[in-house]
mmCIF file of C-alpha atoms in Angstrom:
data_model
loop_
_atom_site.group_PDB
_atom_site.id
_atom_site.type_symbol
_atom_site.label_atom_id
_atom_site.label_comp_id
_atom_site.label_asym_id
_atom_site.label_seq_id
_atom_site.Cartn_x
_atom_site.Cartn_y
_atom_site.Cartn_z
ATOM 1 C CA UNK M 1 190.588 243.940 39.791
ATOM 2 C CA UNK M 2 193.595 244.606 37.549
ATOM 3 C CA UNK M 3 193.652 248.395 38.268
ATOM 4 C CA UNK M 4 192.727 249.424 34.860
ATOM 5 C CA UNK M 5 190.387 252.184 34.049
ATOM 6 C CA UNK M 6 188.893 253.175 30.740
ATOM 7 C CA UNK M 7 187.287 256.379 29.691
ATOM 8 C CA UNK M 8 184.837 257.170 28.383
ATOM 9 C CA UNK M 9 182.848 253.996 28.915
ATOM 10 C CA UNK M 10 180.227 254.853 26.405
ATOM 11 C CA UNK M 11 180.380 257.339 23.519
ATOM 12 C CA UNK M 12 178.325 258.208 20.568
ATOM 13 C CA UNK M 13 179.972 260.275 17.932
ATOM 14 C CA UNK M 14 179.412 261.455 14.324
ATOM 15 C CA UNK M 15 181.251 260.158 11.360
ATOM 16 C CA UNK M 16 184.430 262.168 10.488
ATOM 17 C CA UNK M 17 184.984 263.349 14.087
ATOM 18 C CA UNK M 18 188.137 262.576 16.065
ATOM 19 C CA UNK M 19 187.680 260.261 19.088
ATOM 20 C CA UNK M 20 190.272 259.562 21.867
ATOM 21 C CA UNK M 21 189.913 256.672 24.283
ATOM 22 C CA UNK M 22 192.059 256.677 27.456
ATOM 23 C CA UNK M 23 193.401 253.750 29.386
ATOM 24 C CA UNK M 24 194.881 254.220 32.843
ATOM 25 C CA UNK M 25 196.694 251.501 34.808
ATOM 26 C CA UNK M 26 197.898 251.567 38.452
ATOM 27 C CA UNK M 27 199.932 248.352 38.184
ATOM 28 C CA UNK M 28 203.106 249.858 36.465
ATOM 29 C CA UNK M 29 203.062 247.195 33.936
ATOM 30 C CA UNK M 30 205.295 247.614 30.869
ATOM 31 C CA UNK M 31 202.842 246.209 28.199
ATOM 32 C CA UNK M 32 199.582 247.770 27.291
ATOM 33 C CA UNK M 33 197.165 246.920 24.488
ATOM 34 C CA UNK M 34 194.253 248.020 22.706
ATOM 35 C CA UNK M 35 191.728 245.458 21.379
ATOM 36 C CA UNK M 36 188.324 245.779 19.534
ATOM 37 C CA UNK M 37 185.779 243.145 19.776
ATOM 38 C CA UNK M 38 183.283 242.665 17.156
ATOM 39 C CA UNK M 39 180.547 239.912 16.541
ATOM 40 C CA UNK M 40 181.948 237.186 14.362
ATOM 41 C CA UNK M 41 185.490 238.413 14.726
ATOM 42 C CA UNK M 42 186.403 237.898 18.305
ATOM 43 C CA UNK M 43 188.974 240.168 19.985
ATOM 44 C CA UNK M 44 191.501 241.738 17.641
ATOM 45 C CA UNK M 45 194.566 243.674 18.486
ATOM 46 C CA UNK M 46 194.958 247.295 17.292
ATOM 47 C CA UNK M 47 198.052 248.548 18.756
ATOM 48 C CA UNK M 48 200.169 247.800 21.700
ATOM 49 C CA UNK M 49 202.967 249.358 23.573
ATOM 50 C CA UNK M 50 205.940 248.013 25.346
ATOM 51 C CA UNK M 51 207.107 251.025 27.027
ATOM 52 C CA UNK M 52 206.953 254.690 27.130
ATOM 53 C CA UNK M 53 206.908 256.002 23.539
ATOM 54 C CA UNK M 54 207.235 252.634 22.376
ATOM 55 C CA UNK M 55 204.471 251.296 20.221
ATOM 56 C CA UNK M 56 203.719 248.726 17.553
ATOM 57 C CA UNK M 57 200.771 247.918 15.372
ATOM 58 C CA UNK M 58 198.461 244.966 15.627
ATOM 59 C CA UNK M 59 196.254 243.127 13.268
ATOM 60 C CA UNK M 60 193.783 245.949 12.703
ATOM 61 C CA UNK M 61 195.663 249.191 13.153
ATOM 62 C CA UNK M 62 194.469 251.163 10.112
ATOM 63 C CA UNK M 63 192.489 254.131 11.056
ATOM 64 C CA UNK M 64 193.953 254.182 14.548
ATOM 65 C CA UNK M 65 196.825 255.747 16.325
ATOM 66 C CA UNK M 66 198.097 255.421 19.726
ATOM 67 C CA UNK M 67 200.349 257.306 22.029
ATOM 68 C CA UNK M 68 202.109 256.490 25.459
ATOM 69 C CA UNK M 69 203.689 259.361 27.219
ATOM 70 C CA UNK M 70 203.688 257.913 30.663
ATOM 71 C CA UNK M 71 203.789 254.301 32.001
ATOM 72 C CA UNK M 72 200.362 254.686 33.315
ATOM 73 C CA UNK M 73 198.403 255.929 30.228
ATOM 74 C CA UNK M 74 197.747 254.614 26.758
ATOM 75 C CA UNK M 75 195.541 256.649 24.431
ATOM 76 C CA UNK M 76 193.791 255.238 21.352
ATOM 77 C CA UNK M 77 192.778 257.910 18.725
ATOM 78 C CA UNK M 78 190.395 257.661 15.827
ATOM 79 C CA UNK M 79 191.479 260.537 13.793
ATOM 80 C CA UNK M 80 188.420 260.558 11.797
ATOM 81 C CA UNK M 81 185.764 258.130 12.943
ATOM 82 C CA UNK M 82 183.840 255.912 10.529
ATOM 83 C CA UNK M 83 180.904 253.741 10.963
ATOM 84 C CA UNK M 84 183.182 250.479 10.681
ATOM 85 C CA UNK M 85 184.774 251.676 13.916
ATOM 86 C CA UNK M 86 181.650 251.125 15.906
ATOM 87 C CA UNK M 87 182.756 248.562 18.333
ATOM 88 C CA UNK M 88 183.601 247.870 21.943
ATOM 89 C CA UNK M 89 187.215 248.644 22.806
ATOM 90 C CA UNK M 90 189.152 246.924 25.631
ATOM 91 C CA UNK M 91 192.489 247.998 27.013
ATOM 92 C CA UNK M 92 194.610 245.363 28.518
ATOM 93 C CA UNK M 93 197.963 245.288 30.522
ATOM 94 C CA UNK M 94 200.562 242.649 31.081
ATOM 95 C CA UNK M 95 203.716 242.675 33.369
ATOM 96 C CA UNK M 96 205.756 241.075 30.662
ATOM 97 C CA UNK M 97 205.142 239.743 27.082
ATOM 98 C CA UNK M 98 202.551 236.885 27.284
ATOM 99 C CA UNK M 99 204.307 233.601 27.285
ATOM 100 C CA UNK M 100 207.863 234.876 28.244
ATOM 101 C CA UNK M 101 207.008 234.080 31.840
ATOM 102 C CA UNK M 102 205.349 230.958 32.817
ATOM 103 C CA UNK M 103 201.619 231.582 33.127
ATOM 104 C CA UNK M 104 201.932 235.359 32.417
ATOM 105 C CA UNK M 105 198.983 236.755 30.600
ATOM 106 C CA UNK M 106 196.953 239.914 30.060
ATOM 107 C CA UNK M 107 194.248 241.553 32.104
ATOM 108 C CA UNK M 108 191.505 243.609 30.689
ATOM 109 C CA UNK M 109 189.705 246.812 31.478
ATOM 110 C CA UNK M 110 186.030 247.092 31.473
ATOM 111 C CA UNK M 111 185.656 248.258 27.896
ATOM 112 C CA UNK M 112 184.629 251.316 26.022
ATOM 113 C CA UNK M 113 181.418 251.129 23.865
ATOM 114 C CA UNK M 114 181.787 253.370 20.935
ATOM 115 C CA UNK M 115 179.083 254.143 18.329
ATOM 116 C CA UNK M 116 179.745 256.219 15.128
ATOM 117 C CA UNK M 117 176.630 257.405 13.492
ATOM 118 C CA UNK J 1 193.128 226.911 8.608
ATOM 119 C CA UNK J 2 192.329 229.715 11.158
ATOM 120 C CA UNK J 3 194.837 230.448 13.890
ATOM 121 C CA UNK J 4 192.485 229.521 16.672
ATOM 122 C CA UNK J 5 189.284 227.762 16.182
ATOM 123 C CA UNK J 6 186.371 227.079 18.509
ATOM 124 C CA UNK J 7 182.776 225.710 18.217
ATOM 125 C CA UNK J 8 180.672 228.941 18.770
ATOM 126 C CA UNK J 9 177.935 226.929 20.373
ATOM 127 C CA UNK J 10 175.702 227.764 22.120
ATOM 128 C CA UNK J 11 175.955 224.929 24.454
ATOM 129 C CA UNK J 12 172.787 224.538 26.453
ATOM 130 C CA UNK J 13 173.129 222.118 29.427
ATOM 131 C CA UNK J 14 171.215 221.476 32.673
ATOM 132 C CA UNK J 15 172.622 222.333 36.091
ATOM 133 C CA UNK J 16 174.915 219.578 37.186
ATOM 134 C CA UNK J 17 175.908 218.427 33.744
ATOM 135 C CA UNK J 18 179.530 218.019 32.519
ATOM 136 C CA UNK J 19 180.436 219.878 29.328
ATOM 137 C CA UNK J 20 183.559 220.072 27.431
ATOM 138 C CA UNK J 21 184.804 222.551 24.970
ATOM 139 C CA UNK J 22 187.590 221.981 22.438
ATOM 140 C CA UNK J 23 189.880 224.504 20.624
ATOM 141 C CA UNK J 24 192.317 224.011 17.867
ATOM 142 C CA UNK J 25 195.312 226.089 16.886
ATOM 143 C CA UNK J 26 197.274 226.433 13.671
ATOM 144 C CA UNK J 27 200.762 227.129 14.844
ATOM 145 C CA UNK J 28 202.510 224.078 16.076
ATOM 146 C CA UNK J 29 205.130 226.251 17.853
ATOM 147 C CA UNK J 30 202.663 228.035 19.973
ATOM 148 C CA UNK J 31 204.028 228.321 23.412
ATOM 149 C CA UNK J 32 201.379 229.222 25.963
ATOM 150 C CA UNK J 33 197.709 228.477 26.241
ATOM 151 C CA UNK J 34 194.908 230.026 28.313
ATOM 152 C CA UNK J 35 191.178 229.924 28.889
ATOM 153 C CA UNK J 36 189.266 233.175 29.399
ATOM 154 C CA UNK J 37 185.668 233.620 30.546
ATOM 155 C CA UNK J 38 183.576 236.452 29.320
ATOM 156 C CA UNK J 39 180.272 237.423 30.710
ATOM 157 C CA UNK J 40 177.782 239.420 28.552
ATOM 158 C CA UNK J 41 178.877 243.121 28.000
ATOM 159 C CA UNK J 42 181.875 242.335 30.383
ATOM 160 C CA UNK J 43 185.554 242.245 29.945
ATOM 161 C CA UNK J 44 187.179 238.822 29.360
ATOM 162 C CA UNK J 45 188.743 237.545 32.512
ATOM 163 C CA UNK J 46 191.422 234.798 32.895
ATOM 164 C CA UNK J 47 189.912 231.446 34.062
ATOM 165 C CA UNK J 48 193.099 229.490 33.786
ATOM 166 C CA UNK J 49 196.295 228.740 32.149
ATOM 167 C CA UNK J 50 196.683 225.619 30.341
ATOM 168 C CA UNK J 51 199.853 223.548 31.084
ATOM 169 C CA UNK J 52 201.391 220.511 29.079
ATOM 170 C CA UNK J 53 200.492 218.096 31.668
ATOM 171 C CA UNK J 54 197.022 219.253 32.069
ATOM 172 C CA UNK J 55 195.687 221.143 35.129
ATOM 173 C CA UNK J 56 192.716 221.260 37.248
ATOM 174 C CA UNK J 57 191.058 224.166 39.287
ATOM 175 C CA UNK J 58 188.068 222.932 41.136
ATOM 176 C CA UNK J 59 185.442 221.881 38.774
ATOM 177 C CA UNK J 60 187.487 223.116 35.858
ATOM 178 C CA UNK J 61 190.128 220.897 34.006
ATOM 179 C CA UNK J 62 192.156 222.024 31.198
ATOM 180 C CA UNK J 63 194.124 219.809 28.915
ATOM 181 C CA UNK J 64 196.684 220.293 26.081
ATOM 182 C CA UNK J 65 197.470 218.062 23.177
ATOM 183 C CA UNK J 66 200.399 219.366 21.338
ATOM 184 C CA UNK J 67 200.493 216.428 18.901
ATOM 185 C CA UNK J 68 196.940 217.267 17.777
ATOM 186 C CA UNK J 69 197.232 220.975 18.403
ATOM 187 C CA UNK J 70 193.992 221.219 20.478
ATOM 188 C CA UNK J 71 193.228 222.412 23.921
ATOM 189 C CA UNK J 72 190.201 221.381 26.022
ATOM 190 C CA UNK J 73 188.223 222.785 29.012
ATOM 191 C CA UNK J 74 185.965 220.440 31.082
ATOM 192 C CA UNK J 75 183.535 221.828 33.392
ATOM 193 C CA UNK J 76 182.062 219.361 35.829
ATOM 194 C CA UNK J 77 178.905 219.906 37.900
ATOM 195 C CA UNK J 78 177.863 222.908 35.989
ATOM 196 C CA UNK J 79 176.269 225.836 37.732
ATOM 197 C CA UNK J 80 173.897 228.585 36.499
ATOM 198 C CA UNK J 81 176.984 230.956 37.265
ATOM 199 C CA UNK J 82 178.973 229.085 34.593
ATOM 200 C CA UNK J 83 176.770 230.622 31.878
ATOM 201 C CA UNK J 84 179.166 232.728 29.736
ATOM 202 C CA UNK J 85 181.349 232.714 26.756
ATOM 203 C CA UNK J 86 184.720 230.769 27.009
ATOM 204 C CA UNK J 87 187.597 232.119 24.977
ATOM 205 C CA UNK J 88 190.490 229.954 23.922
ATOM 206 C CA UNK J 89 193.800 231.865 23.826
ATOM 207 C CA UNK J 90 197.007 230.912 22.369
ATOM 208 C CA UNK J 91 200.544 232.555 22.375
ATOM 209 C CA UNK J 92 202.349 232.028 18.987
ATOM 210 C CA UNK J 93 206.114 231.874 18.869
ATOM 211 C CA UNK J 94 207.682 235.306 19.828
ATOM 212 C CA UNK J 95 209.568 236.488 16.605
ATOM 213 C CA UNK J 96 209.427 240.158 17.680
ATOM 214 C CA UNK J 97 207.140 243.071 16.488
ATOM 215 C CA UNK J 98 203.554 242.081 16.682
ATOM 216 C CA UNK J 99 204.428 238.412 16.742
ATOM 217 C CA UNK J 100 204.073 236.772 20.064
ATOM 218 C CA UNK J 101 201.003 238.600 20.954
ATOM 219 C CA UNK J 102 198.028 236.582 22.124
ATOM 220 C CA UNK J 103 195.568 235.151 19.485
ATOM 221 C CA UNK J 104 191.947 234.777 20.793
ATOM 222 C CA UNK J 105 189.410 232.425 19.447
ATOM 223 C CA UNK J 106 185.958 233.735 18.991
ATOM 224 C CA UNK J 107 184.527 231.892 21.964
ATOM 225 C CA UNK J 108 182.127 229.250 22.972
ATOM 226 C CA UNK J 109 178.875 230.281 24.470
ATOM 227 C CA UNK J 110 177.663 228.156 27.439
ATOM 228 C CA UNK J 111 174.123 228.405 28.894
ATOM 229 C CA UNK J 112 173.354 226.498 31.926
ATOM 230 C CA UNK J 113 169.661 225.979 32.706
ATOM 231 C CA UNK J 114 167.999 225.030 35.811
#
């Protein structure tokens, strides 16, 4: 196992409420990622982090913010949840940027299932 | 052309069959390639990297054709436990920012039947 813990694993929330998903790693990896996976779209990058307090947007960042105050924790926040944010969210980690070291790639947490009603 | 394209399947094959998946990618400067496996309601897991010369891991063989910009995965002697969705993953050029992060295909579903 890659030493990644996501919490909560399942959550149902109401439209307009804030939601924070937490990703915790024990590998001391520099890079951390948040993806969402939806039918017909595959995995899409929301935000990623390349170090403490260093984050950047991914493909589908609108409506999401992130924070990384410690190497081991990467938080994803939905400031005001909408039904379109119902999805499964995966955190991932990598030691270095994928492709920069031969064979280096990313490893995923078990996922957080979020339903916005 | 989409960045990474896969046949969604499903591929329904009997045990013991050989099955092949193809994946095409749009950015000719892409540098790294991978196959991931994802079981239903589970996280994707790395199956194997794909090297330029092709590589094999037991019953699994991955090949890369840079000229045609496609990657393939061959599974020999299929097992029931091979039933899953297989994701093709490509690493485009690293130009900084969000560039250089992995691009995932939507996956090809495989169902191996007794």
